[in-house]
mmCIF file of C-alpha atoms in Angstrom:
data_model
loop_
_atom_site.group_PDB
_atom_site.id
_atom_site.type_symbol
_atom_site.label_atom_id
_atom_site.label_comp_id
_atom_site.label_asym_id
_atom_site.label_seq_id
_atom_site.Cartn_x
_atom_site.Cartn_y
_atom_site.Cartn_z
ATOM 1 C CA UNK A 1 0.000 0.000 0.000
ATOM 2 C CA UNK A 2 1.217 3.068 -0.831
ATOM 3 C CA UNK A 3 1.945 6.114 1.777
ATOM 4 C CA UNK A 4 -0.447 8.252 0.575
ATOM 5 C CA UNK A 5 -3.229 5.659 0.929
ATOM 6 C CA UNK A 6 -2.173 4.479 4.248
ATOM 7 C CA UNK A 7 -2.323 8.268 5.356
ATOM 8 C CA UNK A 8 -5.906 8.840 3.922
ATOM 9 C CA UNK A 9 -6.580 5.790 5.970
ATOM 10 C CA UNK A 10 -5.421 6.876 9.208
ATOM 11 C CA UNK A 11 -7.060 9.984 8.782
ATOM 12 C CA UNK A 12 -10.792 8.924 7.861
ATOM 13 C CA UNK A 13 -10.553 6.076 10.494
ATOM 14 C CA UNK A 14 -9.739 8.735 12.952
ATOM 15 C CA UNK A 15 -12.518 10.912 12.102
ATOM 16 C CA UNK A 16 -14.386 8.511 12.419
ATOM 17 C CA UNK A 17 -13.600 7.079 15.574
ATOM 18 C CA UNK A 18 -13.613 10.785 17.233
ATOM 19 C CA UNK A 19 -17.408 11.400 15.570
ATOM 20 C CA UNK A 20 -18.468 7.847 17.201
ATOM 21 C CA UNK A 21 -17.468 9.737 20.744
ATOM 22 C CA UNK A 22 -17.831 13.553 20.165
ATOM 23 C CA UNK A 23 -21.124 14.915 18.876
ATOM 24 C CA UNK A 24 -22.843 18.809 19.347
ATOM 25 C CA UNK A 25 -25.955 18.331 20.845
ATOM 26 C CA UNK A 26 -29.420 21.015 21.751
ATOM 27 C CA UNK A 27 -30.712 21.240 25.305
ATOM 28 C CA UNK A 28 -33.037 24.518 26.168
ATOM 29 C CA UNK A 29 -32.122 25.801 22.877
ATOM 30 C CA UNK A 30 -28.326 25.926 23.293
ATOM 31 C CA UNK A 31 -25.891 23.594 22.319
ATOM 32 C CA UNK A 32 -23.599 21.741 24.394
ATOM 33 C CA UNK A 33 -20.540 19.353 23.293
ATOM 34 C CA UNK A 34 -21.058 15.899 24.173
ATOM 35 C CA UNK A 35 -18.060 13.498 24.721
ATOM 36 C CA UNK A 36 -19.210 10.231 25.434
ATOM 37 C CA UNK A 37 -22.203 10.688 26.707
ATOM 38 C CA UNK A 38 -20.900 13.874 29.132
ATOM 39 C CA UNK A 39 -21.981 17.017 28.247
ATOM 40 C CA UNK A 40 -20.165 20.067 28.263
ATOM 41 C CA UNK A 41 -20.760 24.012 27.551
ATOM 42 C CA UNK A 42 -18.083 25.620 25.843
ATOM 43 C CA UNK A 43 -19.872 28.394 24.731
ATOM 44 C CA UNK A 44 -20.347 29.306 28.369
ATOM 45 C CA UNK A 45 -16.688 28.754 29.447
ATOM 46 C CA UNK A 46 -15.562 30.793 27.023
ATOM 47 C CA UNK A 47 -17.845 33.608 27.471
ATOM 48 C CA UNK A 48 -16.794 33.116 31.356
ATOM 49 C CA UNK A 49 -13.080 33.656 30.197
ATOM 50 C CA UNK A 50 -13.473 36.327 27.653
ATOM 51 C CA UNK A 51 -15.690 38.339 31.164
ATOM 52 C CA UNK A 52 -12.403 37.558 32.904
ATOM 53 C CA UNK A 53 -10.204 39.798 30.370
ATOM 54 C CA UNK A 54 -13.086 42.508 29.601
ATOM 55 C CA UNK A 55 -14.233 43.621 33.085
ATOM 56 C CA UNK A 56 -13.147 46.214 35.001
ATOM 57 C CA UNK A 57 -14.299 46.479 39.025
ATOM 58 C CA UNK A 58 -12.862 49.335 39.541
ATOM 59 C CA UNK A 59 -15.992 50.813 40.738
ATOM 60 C CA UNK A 60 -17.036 47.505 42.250
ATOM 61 C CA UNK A 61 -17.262 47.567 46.092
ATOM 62 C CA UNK A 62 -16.704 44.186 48.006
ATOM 63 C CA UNK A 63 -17.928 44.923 51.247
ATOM 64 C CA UNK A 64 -16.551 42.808 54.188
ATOM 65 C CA UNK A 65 -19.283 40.825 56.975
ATOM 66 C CA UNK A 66 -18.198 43.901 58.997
ATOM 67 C CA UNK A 67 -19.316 46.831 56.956
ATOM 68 C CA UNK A 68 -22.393 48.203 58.043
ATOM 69 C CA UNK A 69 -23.844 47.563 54.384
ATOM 70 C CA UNK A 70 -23.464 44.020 54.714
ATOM 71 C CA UNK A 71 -24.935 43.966 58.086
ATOM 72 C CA UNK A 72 -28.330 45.566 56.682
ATOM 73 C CA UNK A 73 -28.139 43.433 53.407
ATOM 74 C CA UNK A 74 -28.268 40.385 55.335
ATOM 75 C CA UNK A 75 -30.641 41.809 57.587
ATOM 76 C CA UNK A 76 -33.216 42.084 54.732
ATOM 77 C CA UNK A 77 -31.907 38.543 53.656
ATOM 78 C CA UNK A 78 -32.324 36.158 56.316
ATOM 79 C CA UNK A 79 -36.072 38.424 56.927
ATOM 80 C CA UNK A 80 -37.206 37.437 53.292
ATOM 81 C CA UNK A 81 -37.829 33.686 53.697
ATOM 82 C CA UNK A 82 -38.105 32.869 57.415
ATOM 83 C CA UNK A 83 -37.324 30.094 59.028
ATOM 84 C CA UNK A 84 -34.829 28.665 56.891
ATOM 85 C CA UNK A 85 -32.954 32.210 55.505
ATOM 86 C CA UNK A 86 -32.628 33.286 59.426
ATOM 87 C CA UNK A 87 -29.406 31.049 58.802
ATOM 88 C CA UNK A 88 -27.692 33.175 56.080
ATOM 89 C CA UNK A 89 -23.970 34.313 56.238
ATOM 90 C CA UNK A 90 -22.119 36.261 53.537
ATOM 91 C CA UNK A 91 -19.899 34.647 51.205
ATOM 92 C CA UNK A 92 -19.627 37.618 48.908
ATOM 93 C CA UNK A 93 -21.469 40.707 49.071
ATOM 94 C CA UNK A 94 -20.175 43.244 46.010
ATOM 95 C CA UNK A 95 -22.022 46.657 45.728
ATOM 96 C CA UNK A 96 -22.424 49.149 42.933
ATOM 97 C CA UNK A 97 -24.173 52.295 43.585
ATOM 98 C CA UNK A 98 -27.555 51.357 45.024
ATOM 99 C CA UNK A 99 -27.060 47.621 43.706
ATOM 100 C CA UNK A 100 -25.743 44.802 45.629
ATOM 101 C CA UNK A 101 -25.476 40.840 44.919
ATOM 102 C CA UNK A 102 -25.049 38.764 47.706
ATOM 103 C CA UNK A 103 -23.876 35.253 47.828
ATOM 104 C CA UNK A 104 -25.023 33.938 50.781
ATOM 105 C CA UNK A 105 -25.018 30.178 52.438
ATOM 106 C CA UNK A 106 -27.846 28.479 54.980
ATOM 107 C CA UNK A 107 -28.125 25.896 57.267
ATOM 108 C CA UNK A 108 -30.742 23.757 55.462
ATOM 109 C CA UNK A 109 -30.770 25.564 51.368
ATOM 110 C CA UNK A 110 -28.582 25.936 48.751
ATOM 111 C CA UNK A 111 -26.281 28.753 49.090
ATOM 112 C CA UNK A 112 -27.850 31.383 46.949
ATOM 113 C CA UNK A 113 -26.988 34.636 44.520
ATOM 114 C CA UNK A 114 -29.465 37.101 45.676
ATOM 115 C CA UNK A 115 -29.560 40.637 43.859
ATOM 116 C CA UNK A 116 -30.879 43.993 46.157
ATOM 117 C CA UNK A 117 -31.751 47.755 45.502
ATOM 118 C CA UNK A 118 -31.640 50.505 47.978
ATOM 119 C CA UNK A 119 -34.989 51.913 47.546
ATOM 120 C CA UNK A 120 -36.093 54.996 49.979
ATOM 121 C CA UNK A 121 -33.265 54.081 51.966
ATOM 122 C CA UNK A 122 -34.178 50.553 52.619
ATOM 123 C CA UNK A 123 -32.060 47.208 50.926
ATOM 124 C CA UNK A 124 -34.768 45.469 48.899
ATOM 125 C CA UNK A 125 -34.193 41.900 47.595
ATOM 126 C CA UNK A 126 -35.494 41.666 43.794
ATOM 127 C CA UNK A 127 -37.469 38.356 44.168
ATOM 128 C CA UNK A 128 -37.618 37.156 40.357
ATOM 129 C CA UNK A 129 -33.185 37.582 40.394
ATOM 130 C CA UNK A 130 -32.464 35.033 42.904
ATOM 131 C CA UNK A 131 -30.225 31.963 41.792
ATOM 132 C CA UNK A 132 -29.633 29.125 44.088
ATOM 133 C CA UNK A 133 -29.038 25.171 42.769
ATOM 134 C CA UNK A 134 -27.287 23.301 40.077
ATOM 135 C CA UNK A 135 -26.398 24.753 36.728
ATOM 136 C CA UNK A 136 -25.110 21.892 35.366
ATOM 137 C CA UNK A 137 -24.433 20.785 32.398
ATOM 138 C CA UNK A 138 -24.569 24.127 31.648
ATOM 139 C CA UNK A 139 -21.151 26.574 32.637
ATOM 140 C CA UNK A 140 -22.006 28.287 35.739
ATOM 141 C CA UNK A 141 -20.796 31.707 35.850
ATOM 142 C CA UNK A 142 -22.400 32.353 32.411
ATOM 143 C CA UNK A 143 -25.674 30.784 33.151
ATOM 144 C CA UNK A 144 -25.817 32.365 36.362
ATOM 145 C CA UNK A 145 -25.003 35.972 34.742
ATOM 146 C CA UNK A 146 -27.245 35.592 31.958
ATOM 147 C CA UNK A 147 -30.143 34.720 34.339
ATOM 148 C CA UNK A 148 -29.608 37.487 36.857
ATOM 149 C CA UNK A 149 -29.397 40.041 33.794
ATOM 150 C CA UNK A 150 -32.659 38.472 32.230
ATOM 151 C CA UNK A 151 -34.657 39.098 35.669
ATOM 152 C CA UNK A 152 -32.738 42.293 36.520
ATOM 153 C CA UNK A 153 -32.295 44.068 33.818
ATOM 154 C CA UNK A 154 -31.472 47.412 35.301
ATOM 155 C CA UNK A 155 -28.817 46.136 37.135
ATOM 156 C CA UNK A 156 -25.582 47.125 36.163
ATOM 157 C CA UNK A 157 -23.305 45.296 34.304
ATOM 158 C CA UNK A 158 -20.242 46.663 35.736
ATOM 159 C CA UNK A 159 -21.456 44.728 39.083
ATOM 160 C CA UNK A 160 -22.308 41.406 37.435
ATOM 161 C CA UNK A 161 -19.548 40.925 35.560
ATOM 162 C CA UNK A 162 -17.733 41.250 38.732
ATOM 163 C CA UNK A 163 -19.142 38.873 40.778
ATOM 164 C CA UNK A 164 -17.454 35.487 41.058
ATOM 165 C CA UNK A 165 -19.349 32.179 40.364
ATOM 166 C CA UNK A 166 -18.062 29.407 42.084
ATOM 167 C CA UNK A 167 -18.434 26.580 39.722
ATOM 168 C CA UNK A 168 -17.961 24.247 42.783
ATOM 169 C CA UNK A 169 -21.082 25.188 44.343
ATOM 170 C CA UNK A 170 -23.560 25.815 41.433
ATOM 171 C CA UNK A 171 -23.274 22.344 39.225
ATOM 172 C CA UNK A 172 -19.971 22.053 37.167
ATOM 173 C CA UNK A 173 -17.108 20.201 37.711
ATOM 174 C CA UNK A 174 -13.660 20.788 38.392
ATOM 175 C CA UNK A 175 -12.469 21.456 34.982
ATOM 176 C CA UNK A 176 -14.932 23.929 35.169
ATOM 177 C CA UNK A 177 -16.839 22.646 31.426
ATOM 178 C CA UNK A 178 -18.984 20.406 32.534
ATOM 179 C CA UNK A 179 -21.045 18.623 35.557
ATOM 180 C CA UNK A 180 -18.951 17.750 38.504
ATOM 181 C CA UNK A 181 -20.905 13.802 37.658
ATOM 182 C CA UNK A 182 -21.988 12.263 34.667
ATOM 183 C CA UNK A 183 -24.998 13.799 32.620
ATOM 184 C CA UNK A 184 -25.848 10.821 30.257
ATOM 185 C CA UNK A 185 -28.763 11.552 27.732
ATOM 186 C CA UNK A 186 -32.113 10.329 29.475
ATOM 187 C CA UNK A 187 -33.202 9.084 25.808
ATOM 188 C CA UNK A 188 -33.411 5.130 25.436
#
């Protein structure tokens, strides 16, 4: 056989073999990149890692548990869904103007991204742009953005681009890709 053939050869067999494993796939009207049956969003990394390079927090305030900010956010916070939020402690609280998003952990839920507006002097949680569970398969920090901006939509971007997702606690795994466990495809 000659080289050329042998090459040609190698080259369709190993297209083949990597389109028996790898395969683009739809779910909620996105795509996803399946690899043997796990599925993983690159579109949603990348946009994660391109927010990385583009944002700027200058303006960006992380307030500490002791500021007295942060005391009255999570005032208002453990006060919106009693008994269980009574439990919440700060895990990030950034503020922008009269803006803030708090990531906040409880006893008995999910830890949670909850968005708040100072209204009449008074922190006031913005019930449809609260995120707590699983993202996954989908990336977190870009899912998690997208949805806060979609039930937000005057918040500013400045502020969400600057608040970190922790991929660990919302659904992907350690790569940060995909699901921290195997999503196969529910189909038979």
């Amino acid at each position: 056989m000659k080289r050329h053939v042998g090459a040609v050869l190698v080259v369709l067999t190993s297209l083949l073999v990597i389109d028996s494993h790898v395969d683009w796939v739809q779910q909620d009207s996105r795509g996803l990149l399946e690899v043997n049956g796990l599925r993983f969003d690159v579109r949603g990394w990348g946009a994660d890692q391109m927010l990385q390079w583009r944002r700027d927090c200058t303006d960006v305030r992380a307030l500490s548990t002791e500021d007295p900010t942060a005391h009255a956010v999570l005032k208002v916070i453990r006060q919106h869904s009693p008994p269980d939020s009574q439990s919440a402690r700060a895990l990030q609280l950034q503020q922008w103007g009269e803006w803030t998003v708090a990531e906040v952990a409880f006893d008995t839920l999910h830890p949670s991204l909850v968005v708040l507006r100072l209204k009449g002097g008074q922190w006031q949680v913005q019930d449809q742009a609260v995120w707590s569970g699983s993202t996954a398969p989908w990336h977190s920090g870009d899912l998690v953005r997208r949805y806060l901006r979609q039930q937000a939509p005057d918040l500013p971007s400045e502020l969400l681009s600057c608040v970190t997702v922790d991929s660990t606690r919302y659904g992907t795994g350690p790569s940060g890709l995909g699901p921290g466990h195997s999503i196969q495809n529910s189909q038979p």
